[in-house]
XYZ file of C-alpha atoms in Angstrom:
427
model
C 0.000 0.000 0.000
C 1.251 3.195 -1.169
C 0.133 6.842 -0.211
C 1.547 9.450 -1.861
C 1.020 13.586 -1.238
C 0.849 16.229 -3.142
C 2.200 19.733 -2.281
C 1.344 22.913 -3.992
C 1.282 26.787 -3.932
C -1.848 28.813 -4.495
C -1.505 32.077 -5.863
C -3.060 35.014 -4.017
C -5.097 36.260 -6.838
C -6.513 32.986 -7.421
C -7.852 32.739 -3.628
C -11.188 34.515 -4.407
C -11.755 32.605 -7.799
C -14.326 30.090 -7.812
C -13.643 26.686 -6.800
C -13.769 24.405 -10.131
C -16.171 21.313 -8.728
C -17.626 18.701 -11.100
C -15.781 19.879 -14.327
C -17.227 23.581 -14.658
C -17.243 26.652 -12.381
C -20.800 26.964 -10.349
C -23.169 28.774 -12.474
C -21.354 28.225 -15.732
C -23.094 25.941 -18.573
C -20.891 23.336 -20.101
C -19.975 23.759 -24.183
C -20.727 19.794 -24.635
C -23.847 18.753 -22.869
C -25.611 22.649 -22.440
C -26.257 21.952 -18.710
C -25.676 23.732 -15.804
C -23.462 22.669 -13.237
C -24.698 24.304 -10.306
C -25.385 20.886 -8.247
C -22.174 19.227 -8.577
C -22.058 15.126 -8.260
C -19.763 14.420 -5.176
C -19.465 10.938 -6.179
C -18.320 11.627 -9.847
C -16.048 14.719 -8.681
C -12.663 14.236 -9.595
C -11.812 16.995 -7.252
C -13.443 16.087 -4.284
C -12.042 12.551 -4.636
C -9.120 14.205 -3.704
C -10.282 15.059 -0.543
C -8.427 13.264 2.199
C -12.144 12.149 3.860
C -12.931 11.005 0.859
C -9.749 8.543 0.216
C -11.045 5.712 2.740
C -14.560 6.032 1.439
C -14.827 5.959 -2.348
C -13.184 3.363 -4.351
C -12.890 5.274 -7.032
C -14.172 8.974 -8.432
C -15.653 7.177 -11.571
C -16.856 4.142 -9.279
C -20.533 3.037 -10.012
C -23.161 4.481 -7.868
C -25.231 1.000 -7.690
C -24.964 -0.439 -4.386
C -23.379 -3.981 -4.211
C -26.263 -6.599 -2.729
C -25.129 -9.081 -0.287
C -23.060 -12.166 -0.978
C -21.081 -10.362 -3.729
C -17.740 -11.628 -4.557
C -15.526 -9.946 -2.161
C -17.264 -11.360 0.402
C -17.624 -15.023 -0.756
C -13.596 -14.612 -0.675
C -13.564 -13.068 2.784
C -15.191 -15.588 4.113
C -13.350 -18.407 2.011
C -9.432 -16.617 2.914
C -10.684 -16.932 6.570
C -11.428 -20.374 6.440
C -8.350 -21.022 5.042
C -7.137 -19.563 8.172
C -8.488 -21.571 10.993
C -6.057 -24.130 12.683
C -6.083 -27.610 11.840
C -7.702 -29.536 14.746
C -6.476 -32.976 16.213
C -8.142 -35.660 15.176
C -10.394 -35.970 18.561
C -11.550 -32.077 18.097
C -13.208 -33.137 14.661
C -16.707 -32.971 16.127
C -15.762 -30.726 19.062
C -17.935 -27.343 18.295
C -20.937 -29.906 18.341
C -19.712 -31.975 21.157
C -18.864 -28.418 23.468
C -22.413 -27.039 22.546
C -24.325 -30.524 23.304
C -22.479 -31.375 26.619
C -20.677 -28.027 28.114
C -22.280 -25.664 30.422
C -25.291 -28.141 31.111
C -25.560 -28.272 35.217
C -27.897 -30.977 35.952
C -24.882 -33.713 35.731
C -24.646 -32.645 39.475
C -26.669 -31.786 42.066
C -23.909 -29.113 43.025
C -20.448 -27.767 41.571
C -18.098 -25.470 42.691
C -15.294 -23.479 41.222
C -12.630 -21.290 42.595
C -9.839 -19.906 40.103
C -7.201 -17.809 41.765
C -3.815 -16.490 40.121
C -0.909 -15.898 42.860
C 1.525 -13.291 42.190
C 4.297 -15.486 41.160
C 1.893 -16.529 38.228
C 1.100 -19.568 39.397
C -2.808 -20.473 39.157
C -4.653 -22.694 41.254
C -8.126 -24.242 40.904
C -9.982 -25.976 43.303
C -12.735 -27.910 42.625
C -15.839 -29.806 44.437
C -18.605 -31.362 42.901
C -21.601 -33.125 45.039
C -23.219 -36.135 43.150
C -27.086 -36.961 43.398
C -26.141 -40.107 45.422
C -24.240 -37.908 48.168
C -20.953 -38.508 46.867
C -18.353 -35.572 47.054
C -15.538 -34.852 44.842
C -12.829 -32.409 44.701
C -9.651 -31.446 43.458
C -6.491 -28.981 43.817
C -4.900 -27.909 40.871
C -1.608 -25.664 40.515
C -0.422 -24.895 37.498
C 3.232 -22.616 36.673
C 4.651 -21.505 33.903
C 8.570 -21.344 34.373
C 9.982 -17.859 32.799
C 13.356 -17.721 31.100
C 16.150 -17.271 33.746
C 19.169 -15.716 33.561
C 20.466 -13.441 30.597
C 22.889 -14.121 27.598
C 24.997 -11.195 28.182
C 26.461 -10.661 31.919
C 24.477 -7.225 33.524
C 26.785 -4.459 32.565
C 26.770 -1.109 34.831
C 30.316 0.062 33.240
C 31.446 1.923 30.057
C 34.314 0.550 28.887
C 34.990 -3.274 29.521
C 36.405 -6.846 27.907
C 34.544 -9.792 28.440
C 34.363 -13.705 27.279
C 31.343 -15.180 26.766
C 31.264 -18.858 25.774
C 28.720 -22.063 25.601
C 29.193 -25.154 27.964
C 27.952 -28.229 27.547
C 24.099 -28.255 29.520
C 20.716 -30.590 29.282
C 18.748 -30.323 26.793
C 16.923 -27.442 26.350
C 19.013 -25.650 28.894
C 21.982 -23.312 28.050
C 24.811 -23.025 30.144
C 27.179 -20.130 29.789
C 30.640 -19.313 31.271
C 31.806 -15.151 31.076
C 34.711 -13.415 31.912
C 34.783 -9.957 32.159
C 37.882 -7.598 32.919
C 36.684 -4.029 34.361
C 39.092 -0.893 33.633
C 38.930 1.387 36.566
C 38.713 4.460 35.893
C 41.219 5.723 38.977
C 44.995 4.943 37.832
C 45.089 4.061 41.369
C 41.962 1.490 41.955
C 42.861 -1.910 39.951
C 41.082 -3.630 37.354
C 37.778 -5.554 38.678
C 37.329 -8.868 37.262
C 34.383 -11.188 37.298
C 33.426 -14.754 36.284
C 30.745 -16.508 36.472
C 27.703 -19.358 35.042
C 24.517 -18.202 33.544
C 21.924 -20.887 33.194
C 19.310 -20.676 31.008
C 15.820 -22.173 30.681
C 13.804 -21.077 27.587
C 9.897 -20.008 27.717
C 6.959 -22.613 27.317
C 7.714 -24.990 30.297
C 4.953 -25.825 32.586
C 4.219 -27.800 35.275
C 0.929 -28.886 36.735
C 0.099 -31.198 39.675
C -3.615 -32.134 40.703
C -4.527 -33.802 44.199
C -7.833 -35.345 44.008
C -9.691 -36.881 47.069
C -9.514 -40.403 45.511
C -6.155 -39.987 46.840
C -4.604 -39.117 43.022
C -1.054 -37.217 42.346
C -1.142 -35.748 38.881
C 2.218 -34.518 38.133
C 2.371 -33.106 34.261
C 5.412 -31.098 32.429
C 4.655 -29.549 29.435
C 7.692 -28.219 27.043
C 6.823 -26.302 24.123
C 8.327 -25.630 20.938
C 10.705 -28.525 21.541
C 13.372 -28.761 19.100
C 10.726 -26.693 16.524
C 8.299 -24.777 16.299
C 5.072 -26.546 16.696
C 6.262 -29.430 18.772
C 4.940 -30.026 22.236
C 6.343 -32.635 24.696
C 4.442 -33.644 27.764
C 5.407 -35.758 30.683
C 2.594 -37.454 32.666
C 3.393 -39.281 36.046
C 0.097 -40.373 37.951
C 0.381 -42.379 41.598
C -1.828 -43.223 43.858
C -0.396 -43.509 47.495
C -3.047 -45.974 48.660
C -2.839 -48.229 45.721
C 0.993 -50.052 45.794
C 2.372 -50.353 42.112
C -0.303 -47.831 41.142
C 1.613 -45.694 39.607
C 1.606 -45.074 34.889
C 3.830 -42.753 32.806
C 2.343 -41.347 30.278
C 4.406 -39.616 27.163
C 2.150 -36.994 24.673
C 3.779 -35.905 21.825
C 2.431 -33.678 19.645
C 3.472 -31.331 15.912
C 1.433 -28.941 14.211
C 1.859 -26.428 11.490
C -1.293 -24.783 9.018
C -1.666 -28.113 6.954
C -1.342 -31.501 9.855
C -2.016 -31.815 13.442
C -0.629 -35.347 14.581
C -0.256 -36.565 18.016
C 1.246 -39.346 19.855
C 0.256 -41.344 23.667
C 2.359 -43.623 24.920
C 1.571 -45.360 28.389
C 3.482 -47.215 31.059
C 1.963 -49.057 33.695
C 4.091 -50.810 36.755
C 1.744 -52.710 37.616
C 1.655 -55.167 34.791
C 4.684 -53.271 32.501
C 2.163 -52.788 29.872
C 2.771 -50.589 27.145
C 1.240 -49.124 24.522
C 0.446 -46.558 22.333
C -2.176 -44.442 20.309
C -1.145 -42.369 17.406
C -3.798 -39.999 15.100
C -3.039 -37.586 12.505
C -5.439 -34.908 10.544
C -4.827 -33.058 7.350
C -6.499 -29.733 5.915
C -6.658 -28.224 3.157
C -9.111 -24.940 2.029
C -11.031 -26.251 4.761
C -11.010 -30.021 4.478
C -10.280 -32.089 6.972
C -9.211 -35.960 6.862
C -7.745 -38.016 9.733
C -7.260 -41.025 11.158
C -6.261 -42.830 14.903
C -4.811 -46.093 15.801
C -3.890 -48.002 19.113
C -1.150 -50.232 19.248
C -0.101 -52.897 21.877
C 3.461 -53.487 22.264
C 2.745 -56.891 24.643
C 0.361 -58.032 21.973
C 2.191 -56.869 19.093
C -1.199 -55.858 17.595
C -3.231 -52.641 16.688
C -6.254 -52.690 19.365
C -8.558 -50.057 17.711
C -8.572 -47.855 14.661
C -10.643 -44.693 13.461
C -11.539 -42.430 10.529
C -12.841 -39.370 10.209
C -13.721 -36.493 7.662
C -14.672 -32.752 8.691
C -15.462 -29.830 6.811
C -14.513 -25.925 8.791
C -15.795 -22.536 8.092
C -16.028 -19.797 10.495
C -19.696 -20.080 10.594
C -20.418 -23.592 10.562
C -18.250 -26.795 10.700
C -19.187 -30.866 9.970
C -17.757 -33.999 10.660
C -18.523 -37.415 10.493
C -16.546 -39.944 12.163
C -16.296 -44.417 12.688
C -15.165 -45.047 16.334
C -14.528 -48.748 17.264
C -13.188 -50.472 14.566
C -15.927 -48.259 12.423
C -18.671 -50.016 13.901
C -20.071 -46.903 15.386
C -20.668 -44.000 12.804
C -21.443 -40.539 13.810
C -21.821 -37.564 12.173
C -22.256 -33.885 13.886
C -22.580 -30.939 12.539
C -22.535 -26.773 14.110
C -23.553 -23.814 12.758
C -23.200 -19.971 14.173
C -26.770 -18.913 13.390
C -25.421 -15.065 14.186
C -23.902 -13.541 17.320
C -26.110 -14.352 19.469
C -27.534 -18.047 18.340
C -25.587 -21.388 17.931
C -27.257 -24.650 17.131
C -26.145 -28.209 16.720
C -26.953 -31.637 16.081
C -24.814 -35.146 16.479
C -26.155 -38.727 15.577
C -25.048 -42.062 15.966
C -25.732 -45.568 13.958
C -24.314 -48.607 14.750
C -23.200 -50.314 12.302
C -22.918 -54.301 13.822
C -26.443 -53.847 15.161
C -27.992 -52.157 12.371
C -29.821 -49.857 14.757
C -29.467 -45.908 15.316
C -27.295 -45.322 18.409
C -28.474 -41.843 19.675
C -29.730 -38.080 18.187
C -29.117 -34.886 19.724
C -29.979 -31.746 19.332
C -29.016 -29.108 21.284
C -28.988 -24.796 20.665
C -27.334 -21.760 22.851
C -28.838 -17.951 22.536
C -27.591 -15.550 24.223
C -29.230 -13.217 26.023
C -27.220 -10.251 26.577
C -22.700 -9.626 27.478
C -23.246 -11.573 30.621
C -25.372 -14.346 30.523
C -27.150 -17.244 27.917
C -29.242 -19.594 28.140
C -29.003 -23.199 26.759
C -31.798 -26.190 25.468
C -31.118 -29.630 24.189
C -33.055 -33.118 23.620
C -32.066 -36.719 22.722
C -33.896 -39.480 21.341
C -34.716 -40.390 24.262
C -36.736 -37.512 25.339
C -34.672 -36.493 27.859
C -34.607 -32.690 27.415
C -32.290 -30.630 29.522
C -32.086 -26.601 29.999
C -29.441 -24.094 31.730
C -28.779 -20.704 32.191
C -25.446 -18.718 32.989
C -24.881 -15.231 34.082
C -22.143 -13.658 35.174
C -23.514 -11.939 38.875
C -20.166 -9.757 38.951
C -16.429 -9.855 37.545
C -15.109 -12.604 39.671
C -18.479 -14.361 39.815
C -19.982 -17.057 37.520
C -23.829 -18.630 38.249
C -25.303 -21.463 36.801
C -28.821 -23.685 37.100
C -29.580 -26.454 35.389
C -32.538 -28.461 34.661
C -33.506 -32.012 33.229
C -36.836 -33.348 32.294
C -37.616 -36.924 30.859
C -40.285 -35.918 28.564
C -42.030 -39.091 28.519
C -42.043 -39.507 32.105
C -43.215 -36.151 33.396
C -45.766 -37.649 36.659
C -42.353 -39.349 37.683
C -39.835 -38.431 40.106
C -36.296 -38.902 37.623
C -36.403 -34.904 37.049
C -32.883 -33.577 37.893
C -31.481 -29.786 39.236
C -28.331 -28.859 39.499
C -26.630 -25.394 40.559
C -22.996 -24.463 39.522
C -21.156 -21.239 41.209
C -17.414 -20.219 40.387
C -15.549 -17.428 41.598
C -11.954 -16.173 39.613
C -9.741 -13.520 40.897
């Protein structure tokens, strides 16, 4: 984009002249056409095109007056360029617009929840969670989460003018950088000597985090995360999980995962003590303008043979996405599709068949509107007439209220009716 200016110098005789404006002076006739020009055209000026407010608004002085109806062209490859633009998702996020509208911020699935998000000053966060079950069962959980900042600097802290230093690499862990300086400090008093220093710098680079989660079933969750490992785009994450109570309880898990615009592929590998079994799940996606293609398989090391296998196909746009997807060996097909209705409305739909049985294996429908900045309200139904119904709203900036509600449609006389409250506080 180019802009360009134009710099001239008006002569003071010609400062009381009429202004030229749509070809001819005001009053004057034109010598082609016979017409006065007393009205000028602002869109067809030539002159007032070259007025600086005009520059953003007119395409062009000779541009046609006939407004553009919707859909036109420009806009068809808007909407196309941005599609090209979304992410490629992982193979388990094919259907995951429909699955977050169908089974997200629905509170009947307890009979109460609580949330509390809090960020220390350090950075770290920490969640704690507690969930009451409609048989009287509580659950909760602890979770701290940190993301390490780079330490130390390349270059030693310099607070002098004039100065010779070393500065070389050692030998460190991976993804670590160890440095050794020496630095030689003229004094500027003939009589005070030189000041030397050495030292070590080490070096840890951004995207490491570390997360542990206590649960009451007695559960250590210990997970490292390490981005952009050896590239950009490749995440490594380290998974220990023990249970205290439970002797030879305890599984590594290894995620590895690469993206870039065109493939998302990831890779889970788990080790149990208890019986040293190991084994492994790998799935990969592809996109292209929008297409989506992927695939997941499970592998048994012990067995030497793939357990399970999946394929999927999706289809993205910023306004609406679709998938359809065999789980299990492809016995179980399901297809789901999403659609952003406008700002305010989202619907969605997601049905199973099964394929070895020959018989449909569920239909949902489910829809979100919402109401105004701070709250929405959410409706869905299965084949199985159960419908279920929540609100949101947010009562302040650090507070978060939800009900929910579940009806079996065909059973309305009977007590199976379900309410649920959810309440989270962030600060």
């Amino acid at each position: 984009m180019a802009v360009s200016t134009m710099l001239f110098h008006e002569t003071p005789e010609l400062r009381n002249e009429p202004r030229i404006e749509g070809g001819c002076l005001p009053g004057r006739t034109s010598p082609l056409t016979d017409q006065s020009y007393d009205r000028p055209t602002p869109q067809h000026s030539f002159w007032n095109s070259l007025n600086p407010r005009n520059l953003f608004t007119m395409a062009s002085p000779f541009s046609s007056d006939i407004p553009k109806p919707f859909g036109t062209t420009e806009k068809v490859v808007k909407d196309v360029n941005r599609a090209f633009a979304l992410p490629v998702p992982a193979f388990g996020d094919l259907s995951k617009a429909a699955n977050d509208l169908i089974n997200k911020d629905f509170y009947h699935t307890a009979q109460a929840t609580l949330d509390v998000k809090l960020k220390a000053p350090n950075g770290t966060n920490v969640n704690v969670k507690g969930k009451q079950g409609f048989d009287g069962v509580t659950n909760g959980s602890i979770e701290g989460k940190h993301t390490l900042k780079p330490q130390g600097t390349r270059t030693p802290p310099l607070g002098f003018i004039k100065l010779m230093q070393t500065f070389t690499t050692l030998p460190s862990p991976y993804r670590t950088h160890l440095y050794l300086f020496l630095t030689a400090m003229p004094s500027q008093s003939q009589t005070a000597p030189t000041k030397h220093r050495t030292g070590l710098i080490l070096r840890h680079p951004a995207g490491v985090t570390v997360t542990q989660v206590w649960t009451t079933a007695s559960l250590l969750d210990t997970k490292i995360e390490l981005a952009d490992v050896a590239n950009t785009g490749v995440k490594v994450d380290l998974q220990h999980l023990w249970n205290p109570s439970k002797p030879n309880s305890a599984a590594q898990k290894l995620n590895l995962a690469f993206k870039n615009p065109s493939i998302h592929s990831r890779a889970f590998i788990n080790y149990g003590l208890a019986n040293g079994n190991l084994d492994a799940v790998v799935d990969v996606t592809a996109g292209h303008e929008g297409f989506l293609v992927g695939g997941e398989a499970g592998y048994d090391v012990q067995k030497a043979a793939v357990t399970r296998y999946s394929l999927g196909l999706g289809y993205q746009t910023p306004a609406f996405t679709a998938s359809i997807v065999g789980t299990q060996n492809l016995s179980v097909i399901a297809a789901s599709y999403y659609q952003k209705v406008n700002s305010a409305v989202e619907v969605g739909t997601k049905a199973a068949y099964d394929v070895q049985g020959g018989k449909p294996a569920g239909l949902e429908l489910a829809s979100k509107y919402k109401l105004d900045p701070l709250s929405f309200a959410k409706v869905k139904i299965n084949d199985r007439g159960i419908a279920a119904l929540a609100y949101s709203t947010k009562l302040n900036a650090g507070t978060t209220l939800g009900l929910g509600l579940s009806l079996d449609t065909a059973k309305l006389n009977e007590a199976g009716h379900k309410i649920g409250t959810s309440l989270t506080f962030e600060g």
